[in-house]
Structure formats: structure tokens, C-alpha cells
Amino acid sequence: MRKAKTSGLLNASLALAGFALIFAVASESFAHSGTQEEQDACTPDVFRLCSAQIPNEDRIVACLNRHLAKLSPACRAVMSGEPASRKSREAR
């Protein structure tokens, strides 16, 4: 039982580390700075819609792009490259 619990924690840690890499790599379809705010905006959507793609950042980005209509407003703004100032105005 203990081995299974440790293995599960290791897998979860690796998945989160892989997801964090998404925001460190820029691509044509996903060019942004990868701030903590952007990571926070998209993390729930990645786990909800694209968890099977973790830890492959290219596949996660492609998955998020395929599901733009289903993304939270904050993550959709990140994926569409909206400026931070516009996102903060919409949040008010």
C-alpha cells in the first residue's frame, strides 16, 4: 500500500513539473511569458480537459487550443494572447 501511495505522489509531482514546463517554452501558437498568473489561469483547465497529455507541453498546448470554447475566461485570455491590462479590466 505504501509503495502505491508513493508512486502516486511521484506521478503527480512529475505531472505538475511537466505542466510547469509548458509556460517556459514559447511556440507559434502559444507565445507568452509564462507568468505565475498565466499558469494559475490555465492549470485547472489542463487538468480538466487535457490531463492525458501531461507532461508533453506541445500536446497540452494543442489540446488547449482545440478546446478554446471550453476554457475558463482567464485561460482563454492567456491562450489568445490578450494583454494583461485587458484581462485585469475584465476581472473588475
Short mmCIF file of C-alpha atoms in Angstrom, two decimals, residues 18 22 38-39 42 51 53:
data_model
loop_
_atom_site.label_atom_id
_atom_site.label_comp_id
_atom_site.label_asym_id
_atom_site.label_seq_id
_atom_site.Cartn_x
_atom_site.Cartn_y
_atom_site.Cartn_z
CA GLY A 18 5.77 18.77 -16.79
CA ILE A 22 4.60 24.46 -20.81
CA GLU A 38 -0.94 32.62 -16.51
CA GLN A 39 -0.07 29.26 -15.01
CA CYS A 42 -4.78 27.51 -17.07
CA SER A 51 -4.72 15.68 -18.35
CA GLN A 53 -1.43 15.00 -22.47
#
